[in-house]
Each structure stands twice: as C-alpha cells, then as structure tokens.
Amino acid sequence: MYAAYEHFSRIAPKYTRLRTTDLAPVRYAVKKLGSLRHIRAADVGCGSGRYDRLLFQHLNERLELVCVDDNDGMLRVLRKDLYEHAPSLQVLRARAQALPFASESLHCMFTFNAIHHFKIRAFLHEAARSLMPGGLLFIYTRTRSQNSRHIWGKHFPQFYEKEQRLWEFVELNNFIAEVPNLHLDKIRIFQHRRVARLRWLLQQARQRHYSTFDLYGAEEFQAALAEFEQRLRRVYRNPNEVTWTDENLMLVARKMA
Ligand SMILES: C[S@@+](CC[C@H](N)C(=O)[O-])C[C@H]1O[C@@H](n2cnc3c(N)ncnc32)[C@H](O)[C@@H]1O
C-alpha cells in the first residue's frame, strides 16, 4: 500500500467535489490524439474518475478506457459516477508499478495528478511496455516549483516545505530518458486563473483536499489554518474574491518503435 492510501480512502466520496478539474489538459490530449478512430487507453491513478468523465465527453465512442487505481474507495465512487455515462468503461484495481496490460496493447496512457505517488521508474517502464510503438503517455502534474507559487504553497504555512513528493521538470525528464524506448515528445505548461471565496478555501483545507494536509499533526494543522486565514484576509481586501494562478505541467512521451 502506498503512503497516502488512508487519505484517499477517507476523501474518496468527496474528492471530485473538493478538487478543481481542468478542461485544458484534456482538450490538449484530445488534439494530440488527432483523428485516431479507435483509442485503447488507460488512466492510471484515476481516482474518482473526474478526468475520465471529461475524456469520454470529448472522445465519445472512439474511446475504450481502462481506469486503474490502487484504492478501492476511489474505484467504488468512479463506478457509481461513471458507468451510466460510459458503459464500455473497464475498472481495474492495480498498482502503477505492475500494470495488468499485455505488452504493446494501448494507444495511449494518461495519468493526472498522481505520478508523484507512484514508484516512478517502475511505472514508466510499465507504461512503455504497455504502449504500442508510437503510443503516447500523457503525464499531467504539478512540479515542486509550481506548488510553491499557488495559493496553498504561497500562503499556507509549511505547505510547500512539507510537500516534497512532487518532481521538478528536470527530474521527470531524466526519469523518462532512463527508459530506453520512451522519448519526451512535448512539454506544455498550463496556467489556470482561479477565483474563490475564502470560506470555500478554508472548507477545502478542513476536508484535507490535498494529501499534503495529512502531513501535519492535528494541532499544527489548526495553527497553520488560522495563519492561512489571517494572511489571506491581509492580502485580499475582499474575502469573497481571492484570486491566484494555478500552474500545471503536461509531459507527452512517445513509445519508440
Ligand atoms: C491525487 S489522486 C488523483 C486522482 C485523479 N487522477 C484525479 O486527478 O482526480 C492520486 C490517485 O492515485 C492513486 N494512487 C496512488 N499511488 C498509486 C499506485 N502506486 N498505483 C495506483 N494508483 C495509485 C490514489 O489512490 C489516488 O486515487
């Protein structure tokens, strides 16, 4: 079991509601897939399936998707929310480092906001093994530097310091370069302008919407939350309109022949 397993079990029923889902990376991936008629794909670390819903909305019946996650709670929510919209969906409980796919069987693989939880070297080898020659691996993530610049990294005490699981671009690039038949094809940075009420941000944190919050002790968390609220009240005149920019990174790696 991976370190944040308990966290994801606890948050699974509320996960989709608590997190902000970005359409831009899905649109980007759909464009990269071009006119491929039939797309056999996997989403690894799929969680409650919020990105899978978008993938189905944009690729419709062209998509044959297997959703993979190691957490039963997350997969239970995904089945409940997605089966009626996507009856062709397959759901598998498995680990990213040992994927249940035949070699060279997939046109593409996605992983959204999850790679920093995986045993990354083993995952990339498994991705490369599972992809057909020419197949694409889409990695949507946040780097440690990007994490330092969003509302939590900037204003929530110790958030950035505690979250050391995220990778920098150079590290991800090096991991990909280690896999003989995987080649980094494209890098895209996404910037998302956000507006939220302070009340909503406090509610998200209290529900521990990022697993980073589980790295705090109970008292430490309460003190940090109070400090966060004070800081935001100082910085933003209108607590109903807290604004910031979230940044994410999409790496597209290609399986070479
Ligand atoms: C931050 S959540 C992201 C979920 C989803 N991709 C999204 O963006 O909504 C990370 C997910 O990765 C899963 N996960 C973590 N380590 C894993 C592993 N080694 N193998 C498979 N899934 C894993 C967790 O259970 C969790 O559902």
mmCIF file of C-alpha atoms and ligand atoms in Angstrom:
data_model
loop_
_atom_site.group_PDB
_atom_site.id
_atom_site.type_symbol
_atom_site.label_atom_id
_atom_site.label_comp_id
_atom_site.label_asym_id
_atom_site.label_seq_id
_atom_site.Cartn_x
_atom_site.Cartn_y
_atom_site.Cartn_z
ATOM 1 C CA MET A 1 0.000 0.000 0.000
ATOM 2 C CA TYR A 2 1.298 3.491 -0.819
ATOM 3 C CA ALA A 3 1.771 6.162 1.872
ATOM 4 C CA ALA A 4 -1.365 8.235 1.182
ATOM 5 C CA TYR A 5 -3.714 5.210 0.911
ATOM 6 C CA GLU A 6 -5.702 6.049 4.059
ATOM 7 C CA HIS A 7 -6.029 9.649 2.943
ATOM 8 C CA PHE A 8 -7.520 8.667 -0.418
ATOM 9 C CA SER A 9 -9.884 6.128 1.176
ATOM 10 C CA ARG A 10 -11.213 8.797 3.507
ATOM 11 C CA ILE A 11 -11.597 11.507 0.901
ATOM 12 C CA ALA A 12 -12.889 9.363 -1.994
ATOM 13 C CA PRO A 13 -16.641 10.202 -1.642
ATOM 14 C CA LYS A 14 -15.907 13.953 -1.631
ATOM 15 C CA TYR A 15 -12.886 14.052 -3.894
ATOM 16 C CA THR A 16 -14.488 15.196 -7.166
ATOM 17 C CA ARG A 17 -16.458 17.944 -5.404
ATOM 18 C CA LEU A 18 -13.472 19.260 -3.448
ATOM 19 C CA ARG A 19 -10.973 19.471 -6.295
ATOM 20 C CA THR A 20 -10.944 21.769 -9.317
ATOM 21 C CA THR A 21 -10.945 19.833 -12.586
ATOM 22 C CA ASP A 22 -9.147 21.377 -15.563
ATOM 23 C CA LEU A 23 -10.522 21.008 -19.054
ATOM 24 C CA ALA A 24 -7.446 22.418 -20.859
ATOM 25 C CA PRO A 25 -5.173 19.338 -20.475
ATOM 26 C CA VAL A 26 -7.954 17.060 -21.720
ATOM 27 C CA ARG A 27 -8.509 19.272 -24.769
ATOM 28 C CA TYR A 28 -4.756 19.269 -25.367
ATOM 29 C CA ALA A 29 -4.542 15.472 -25.191
ATOM 30 C CA VAL A 30 -7.572 15.049 -27.446
ATOM 31 C CA LYS A 31 -5.903 17.284 -30.038
ATOM 32 C CA LYS A 32 -2.663 15.290 -29.815
ATOM 33 C CA LEU A 33 -4.584 12.086 -30.461
ATOM 34 C CA GLY A 34 -5.773 13.572 -33.754
ATOM 35 C CA SER A 35 -8.094 11.572 -35.899
ATOM 36 C CA LEU A 36 -7.306 8.135 -34.431
ATOM 37 C CA ARG A 37 -10.620 6.303 -34.855
ATOM 38 C CA HIS A 38 -10.393 3.845 -32.021
ATOM 39 C CA ILE A 39 -8.333 4.674 -28.942
ATOM 40 C CA ARG A 40 -7.445 1.924 -26.486
ATOM 41 C CA ALA A 41 -6.312 3.848 -23.412
ATOM 42 C CA ALA A 42 -5.682 3.615 -19.682
ATOM 43 C CA ASP A 43 -5.881 6.224 -16.936
ATOM 44 C CA VAL A 44 -3.511 5.218 -14.138
ATOM 45 C CA GLY A 45 -4.193 6.641 -10.678
ATOM 46 C CA CYS A 46 -7.656 7.533 -11.994
ATOM 47 C CA GLY A 47 -9.091 8.288 -8.541
ATOM 48 C CA SER A 48 -12.809 9.065 -8.582
ATOM 49 C CA GLY A 49 -12.752 9.429 -12.374
ATOM 50 C CA ARG A 50 -13.298 13.162 -12.798
ATOM 51 C CA TYR A 51 -10.849 13.284 -15.734
ATOM 52 C CA ASP A 52 -12.253 10.092 -17.239
ATOM 53 C CA ARG A 53 -15.659 11.680 -17.444
ATOM 54 C CA LEU A 54 -14.112 14.533 -19.461
ATOM 55 C CA LEU A 55 -12.197 12.109 -21.673
ATOM 56 C CA PHE A 56 -15.430 10.293 -22.514
ATOM 57 C CA GLN A 57 -17.218 13.580 -23.171
ATOM 58 C CA HIS A 58 -14.530 14.606 -25.651
ATOM 59 C CA LEU A 59 -13.651 11.309 -27.301
ATOM 60 C CA ASN A 60 -17.104 9.660 -27.124
ATOM 61 C CA GLU A 61 -17.320 6.208 -28.627
ATOM 62 C CA ARG A 62 -13.787 6.456 -30.037
ATOM 63 C CA LEU A 63 -12.528 5.772 -26.522
ATOM 64 C CA GLU A 64 -12.048 2.331 -24.976
ATOM 65 C CA LEU A 65 -10.796 3.201 -21.499
ATOM 66 C CA VAL A 66 -9.438 1.166 -18.612
ATOM 67 C CA CYS A 67 -9.358 3.056 -15.321
ATOM 68 C CA VAL A 68 -6.677 1.847 -12.913
ATOM 69 C CA ASP A 69 -6.187 2.759 -9.289
ATOM 70 C CA ASP A 70 -4.935 1.036 -6.174
ATOM 71 C CA ASN A 71 -7.652 2.438 -3.934
ATOM 72 C CA ASP A 72 -10.950 0.563 -3.557
ATOM 73 C CA GLY A 73 -12.775 3.610 -2.191
ATOM 74 C CA MET A 74 -11.848 5.727 -5.196
ATOM 75 C CA LEU A 75 -12.827 2.968 -7.640
ATOM 76 C CA ARG A 76 -16.185 2.480 -5.902
ATOM 77 C CA VAL A 77 -17.011 6.169 -6.453
ATOM 78 C CA LEU A 78 -15.799 6.031 -10.039
ATOM 79 C CA ARG A 79 -18.020 3.028 -10.832
ATOM 80 C CA LYS A 80 -21.059 4.722 -9.289
ATOM 81 C CA ASP A 81 -20.477 8.038 -11.095
ATOM 82 C CA LEU A 82 -19.278 6.846 -14.470
ATOM 83 C CA TYR A 83 -20.785 3.525 -15.502
ATOM 84 C CA GLU A 84 -24.083 5.025 -16.598
ATOM 85 C CA HIS A 85 -22.312 7.619 -18.775
ATOM 86 C CA ALA A 86 -19.724 5.207 -20.120
ATOM 87 C CA PRO A 87 -20.936 1.611 -20.112
ATOM 88 C CA SER A 88 -17.850 0.453 -22.059
ATOM 89 C CA LEU A 89 -15.591 1.544 -19.203
ATOM 90 C CA GLN A 90 -13.343 -1.050 -17.551
ATOM 91 C CA VAL A 91 -12.173 -0.581 -13.993
ATOM 92 C CA LEU A 92 -9.191 -2.406 -12.506
ATOM 93 C CA ARG A 93 -7.592 -2.311 -9.111
ATOM 94 C CA ALA A 94 -3.864 -2.444 -9.713
ATOM 95 C CA ARG A 95 -0.646 -0.648 -8.900
ATOM 96 C CA ALA A 96 1.056 1.724 -11.279
ATOM 97 C CA GLN A 97 4.281 -0.244 -10.928
ATOM 98 C CA ALA A 98 2.694 -3.529 -12.087
ATOM 99 C CA LEU A 99 0.093 -2.777 -14.729
ATOM 100 C CA PRO A 100 -2.236 -5.541 -15.890
ATOM 101 C CA PHE A 101 -1.849 -4.838 -19.618
ATOM 102 C CA ALA A 102 -0.470 -7.016 -22.387
ATOM 103 C CA SER A 103 2.702 -5.598 -23.923
ATOM 104 C CA GLU A 104 2.116 -3.133 -26.774
ATOM 105 C CA SER A 105 -1.652 -3.190 -26.285
ATOM 106 C CA LEU A 106 -2.523 0.502 -25.687
ATOM 107 C CA HIS A 107 -2.612 3.536 -27.961
ATOM 108 C CA CYS A 108 -2.187 5.885 -25.031
ATOM 109 C CA MET A 109 -1.977 6.191 -21.279
ATOM 110 C CA PHE A 110 -2.971 9.100 -19.039
ATOM 111 C CA THR A 111 -2.036 9.945 -15.509
ATOM 112 C CA PHE A 112 -3.485 13.059 -13.864
ATOM 113 C CA ASN A 113 -2.137 14.461 -10.576
ATOM 114 C CA ALA A 114 -0.897 11.063 -9.486
ATOM 115 C CA ILE A 115 2.640 10.363 -10.710
ATOM 116 C CA HIS A 116 4.242 11.737 -7.533
ATOM 117 C CA HIS A 117 2.512 8.943 -5.595
ATOM 118 C CA PHE A 118 3.917 6.186 -7.833
ATOM 119 C CA LYS A 119 7.187 4.272 -7.847
ATOM 120 C CA ILE A 120 8.066 6.372 -10.826
ATOM 121 C CA ARG A 121 10.797 4.319 -12.512
ATOM 122 C CA ALA A 122 8.738 1.129 -12.410
ATOM 123 C CA PHE A 123 5.640 2.988 -13.609
ATOM 124 C CA LEU A 124 7.431 4.486 -16.625
ATOM 125 C CA HIS A 125 8.791 1.077 -17.599
ATOM 126 C CA GLU A 126 5.314 -0.403 -17.312
ATOM 127 C CA ALA A 127 3.858 2.441 -19.380
ATOM 128 C CA ALA A 128 6.486 1.925 -22.084
ATOM 129 C CA ARG A 129 5.858 -1.833 -22.089
ATOM 130 C CA SER A 130 2.073 -1.420 -22.359
ATOM 131 C CA LEU A 131 2.093 1.173 -25.149
ATOM 132 C CA MET A 132 2.120 0.252 -28.823
ATOM 133 C CA PRO A 133 5.008 1.678 -30.868
ATOM 134 C CA GLY A 134 4.091 5.328 -31.476
ATOM 135 C CA GLY A 135 1.765 5.272 -28.447
ATOM 136 C CA LEU A 136 1.596 8.310 -26.148
ATOM 137 C CA LEU A 137 1.927 8.742 -22.402
ATOM 138 C CA PHE A 138 0.282 11.920 -21.058
ATOM 139 C CA ILE A 139 1.545 12.991 -17.630
ATOM 140 C CA TYR A 140 -0.378 15.869 -16.050
ATOM 141 C CA THR A 141 1.208 17.069 -12.844
ATOM 142 C CA ARG A 142 2.403 19.978 -10.753
ATOM 143 C CA THR A 143 6.105 20.500 -10.176
ATOM 144 C CA ARG A 144 7.539 21.392 -6.749
ATOM 145 C CA SER A 145 8.230 24.916 -8.052
ATOM 146 C CA GLN A 146 4.681 25.285 -9.353
ATOM 147 C CA ASN A 147 3.448 24.064 -5.995
ATOM 148 C CA SER A 148 5.340 26.880 -4.259
ATOM 149 C CA ARG A 149 3.518 29.505 -6.315
ATOM 150 C CA HIS A 150 -0.150 28.594 -5.901
ATOM 151 C CA ILE A 151 -2.422 29.839 -3.135
ATOM 152 C CA TRP A 152 -1.524 26.979 -0.774
ATOM 153 C CA GLY A 153 2.215 26.984 -1.452
ATOM 154 C CA LYS A 154 2.399 30.738 -1.038
ATOM 155 C CA HIS A 155 0.133 31.275 1.972
ATOM 156 C CA PHE A 156 -0.495 28.030 3.875
ATOM 157 C CA PRO A 157 2.369 27.690 6.373
ATOM 158 C CA GLN A 158 4.750 24.785 5.611
ATOM 159 C CA PHE A 159 2.653 23.555 2.663
ATOM 160 C CA TYR A 160 5.489 23.840 0.178
ATOM 161 C CA GLU A 161 8.153 22.590 2.614
ATOM 162 C CA LYS A 162 6.138 19.519 3.575
ATOM 163 C CA GLU A 163 5.219 18.535 0.018
ATOM 164 C CA GLN A 164 8.464 17.011 -1.215
ATOM 165 C CA ARG A 165 6.898 14.180 -3.238
ATOM 166 C CA LEU A 166 6.342 16.296 -6.343
ATOM 167 C CA TRP A 167 9.002 16.224 -9.069
ATOM 168 C CA GLU A 168 10.657 19.087 -10.899
ATOM 169 C CA PHE A 169 10.571 19.061 -14.703
ATOM 170 C CA VAL A 170 14.283 18.171 -14.962
ATOM 171 C CA GLU A 171 13.767 15.153 -12.710
ATOM 172 C CA LEU A 172 10.788 13.931 -14.725
ATOM 173 C CA ASN A 173 12.736 14.441 -17.925
ATOM 174 C CA ASN A 174 15.622 12.367 -16.532
ATOM 175 C CA PHE A 175 13.327 9.547 -15.430
ATOM 176 C CA ILE A 176 11.788 9.412 -18.905
ATOM 177 C CA ALA A 177 15.241 9.478 -20.535
ATOM 178 C CA GLU A 178 16.222 6.402 -18.480
ATOM 179 C CA VAL A 179 13.561 4.290 -20.223
ATOM 180 C CA PRO A 180 15.166 3.035 -23.459
ATOM 181 C CA ASN A 181 12.149 3.206 -25.761
ATOM 182 C CA LEU A 182 10.395 6.259 -24.281
ATOM 183 C CA HIS A 183 11.053 9.684 -25.725
ATOM 184 C CA LEU A 184 9.832 13.047 -24.422
ATOM 185 C CA ASP A 185 7.835 14.495 -27.280
ATOM 186 C CA LYS A 186 6.144 17.621 -25.922
ATOM 187 C CA ILE A 187 6.046 19.785 -22.786
ATOM 188 C CA ARG A 188 3.167 22.124 -22.103
ATOM 189 C CA ILE A 189 2.706 24.472 -19.151
ATOM 190 C CA PHE A 190 -0.862 25.326 -18.187
ATOM 191 C CA GLN A 191 -1.854 28.413 -16.244
ATOM 192 C CA HIS A 192 -5.321 28.491 -14.733
ATOM 193 C CA ARG A 193 -6.734 31.721 -13.328
ATOM 194 C CA ARG A 194 -8.749 30.939 -10.196
ATOM 195 C CA VAL A 195 -11.222 32.910 -8.104
ATOM 196 C CA ALA A 196 -12.701 31.551 -4.877
ATOM 197 C CA ARG A 197 -14.277 32.644 -1.642
ATOM 198 C CA LEU A 198 -12.048 32.439 1.389
ATOM 199 C CA ARG A 199 -14.807 30.406 3.063
ATOM 200 C CA TRP A 200 -14.542 27.765 0.350
ATOM 201 C CA LEU A 201 -10.740 27.597 0.606
ATOM 202 C CA LEU A 202 -10.998 27.049 4.366
ATOM 203 C CA GLN A 203 -13.579 24.352 3.820
ATOM 204 C CA GLN A 204 -11.369 22.592 1.261
ATOM 205 C CA ALA A 205 -8.422 22.628 3.651
ATOM 206 C CA ARG A 206 -10.527 21.368 6.599
ATOM 207 C CA GLN A 207 -11.581 18.445 4.411
ATOM 208 C CA ARG A 208 -7.866 17.879 3.579
ATOM 209 C CA HIS A 209 -8.494 18.143 -0.175
ATOM 210 C CA TYR A 210 -4.740 17.776 -0.790
ATOM 211 C CA SER A 211 -2.950 14.785 0.723
ATOM 212 C CA THR A 212 -0.251 17.287 1.794
ATOM 213 C CA PHE A 213 -2.530 18.289 4.693
ATOM 214 C CA ASP A 214 -2.222 14.786 6.110
ATOM 215 C CA LEU A 215 1.469 15.511 6.686
ATOM 216 C CA TYR A 216 0.500 17.928 9.519
ATOM 217 C CA GLY A 217 -0.171 16.948 13.103
ATOM 218 C CA ALA A 218 -3.683 17.920 14.330
ATOM 219 C CA GLU A 219 -2.612 20.980 16.334
ATOM 220 C CA GLU A 220 -0.061 22.031 13.771
ATOM 221 C CA PHE A 221 -2.765 21.923 11.109
ATOM 222 C CA GLN A 222 -5.193 24.073 13.130
ATOM 223 C CA ALA A 223 -2.489 26.680 13.764
ATOM 224 C CA ALA A 224 -1.484 26.713 10.101
ATOM 225 C CA LEU A 225 -5.114 27.049 9.007
ATOM 226 C CA ALA A 226 -5.625 30.036 11.314
ATOM 227 C CA GLU A 227 -2.447 31.647 9.968
ATOM 228 C CA PHE A 228 -3.569 30.989 6.385
ATOM 229 C CA GLU A 229 -6.894 32.718 7.045
ATOM 230 C CA GLN A 230 -5.173 35.731 8.624
ATOM 231 C CA ARG A 231 -2.719 36.042 5.765
ATOM 232 C CA LEU A 232 -5.446 35.920 3.124
ATOM 233 C CA ARG A 233 -7.531 38.494 4.998
ATOM 234 C CA ARG A 234 -4.463 40.758 4.976
ATOM 235 C CA VAL A 235 -3.621 40.209 1.304
ATOM 236 C CA TYR A 236 -7.128 40.222 -0.191
ATOM 237 C CA ARG A 237 -9.473 43.075 0.657
ATOM 238 C CA ASN A 238 -12.490 41.099 -0.477
ATOM 239 C CA PRO A 239 -12.613 37.609 1.096
ATOM 240 C CA ASN A 240 -15.285 36.674 -1.436
ATOM 241 C CA GLU A 241 -12.832 37.145 -4.265
ATOM 242 C CA VAL A 242 -9.487 35.509 -3.621
ATOM 243 C CA THR A 243 -7.611 35.284 -6.927
ATOM 244 C CA TRP A 244 -4.477 33.413 -7.946
ATOM 245 C CA THR A 245 -2.981 31.389 -10.788
ATOM 246 C CA ASP A 246 -2.522 27.634 -10.644
ATOM 247 C CA GLU A 247 0.174 26.167 -12.835
ATOM 248 C CA ASN A 248 0.484 22.626 -14.107
ATOM 249 C CA LEU A 249 2.720 20.731 -16.457
ATOM 250 C CA MET A 250 1.828 18.213 -19.139
ATOM 251 C CA LEU A 251 4.542 15.946 -20.458
ATOM 252 C CA VAL A 252 3.843 13.844 -23.528
ATOM 253 C CA ALA A 253 6.190 10.911 -24.001
ATOM 254 C CA ARG A 254 6.175 8.677 -27.088
ATOM 255 C CA LYS A 255 6.932 4.966 -27.221
ATOM 256 C CA MET A 256 9.515 4.474 -29.937
ATOM 257 C CA ALA A 257 9.407 1.538 -32.360
HETATM 258 C C1 LIG B 1 -4.235 12.878 -6.228
HETATM 259 S S1 LIG B 1 -5.188 11.497 -6.694
HETATM 260 C C2 LIG B 1 -5.564 11.895 -8.379
HETATM 261 C C3 LIG B 1 -6.777 11.157 -8.893
HETATM 262 C C4 LIG B 1 -7.198 11.526 -10.307
HETATM 263 N N1 LIG B 1 -6.191 11.215 -11.284
HETATM 264 C C5 LIG B 1 -7.586 12.978 -10.370
HETATM 265 O O1 LIG B 1 -6.791 13.812 -10.839
HETATM 266 O O2 LIG B 1 -8.682 13.270 -9.920
HETATM 267 C C6 LIG B 1 -3.974 10.202 -6.843
HETATM 268 C C7 LIG B 1 -4.568 8.842 -7.124
HETATM 269 O O3 LIG B 1 -3.502 7.924 -7.370
HETATM 270 C C8 LIG B 1 -3.787 6.700 -6.733
HETATM 271 N N2 LIG B 1 -2.515 6.013 -6.485
HETATM 272 C C9 LIG B 1 -1.520 6.396 -5.665
HETATM 273 N N3 LIG B 1 -0.500 5.539 -5.732
HETATM 274 C C10 LIG B 1 -0.859 4.585 -6.626
HETATM 275 C C11 LIG B 1 -0.205 3.430 -7.170
HETATM 276 N N4 LIG B 1 1.025 3.099 -6.792
HETATM 277 N N5 LIG B 1 -0.858 2.695 -8.070
HETATM 278 C C12 LIG B 1 -2.112 3.033 -8.481
HETATM 279 N N6 LIG B 1 -2.769 4.105 -8.013
HETATM 280 C C13 LIG B 1 -2.150 4.879 -7.105
HETATM 281 C C14 LIG B 1 -4.526 7.106 -5.476
HETATM 282 O O4 LIG B 1 -5.310 6.050 -4.961
HETATM 283 C C15 LIG B 1 -5.373 8.286 -5.961
HETATM 284 O O5 LIG B 1 -6.629 7.853 -6.413
#
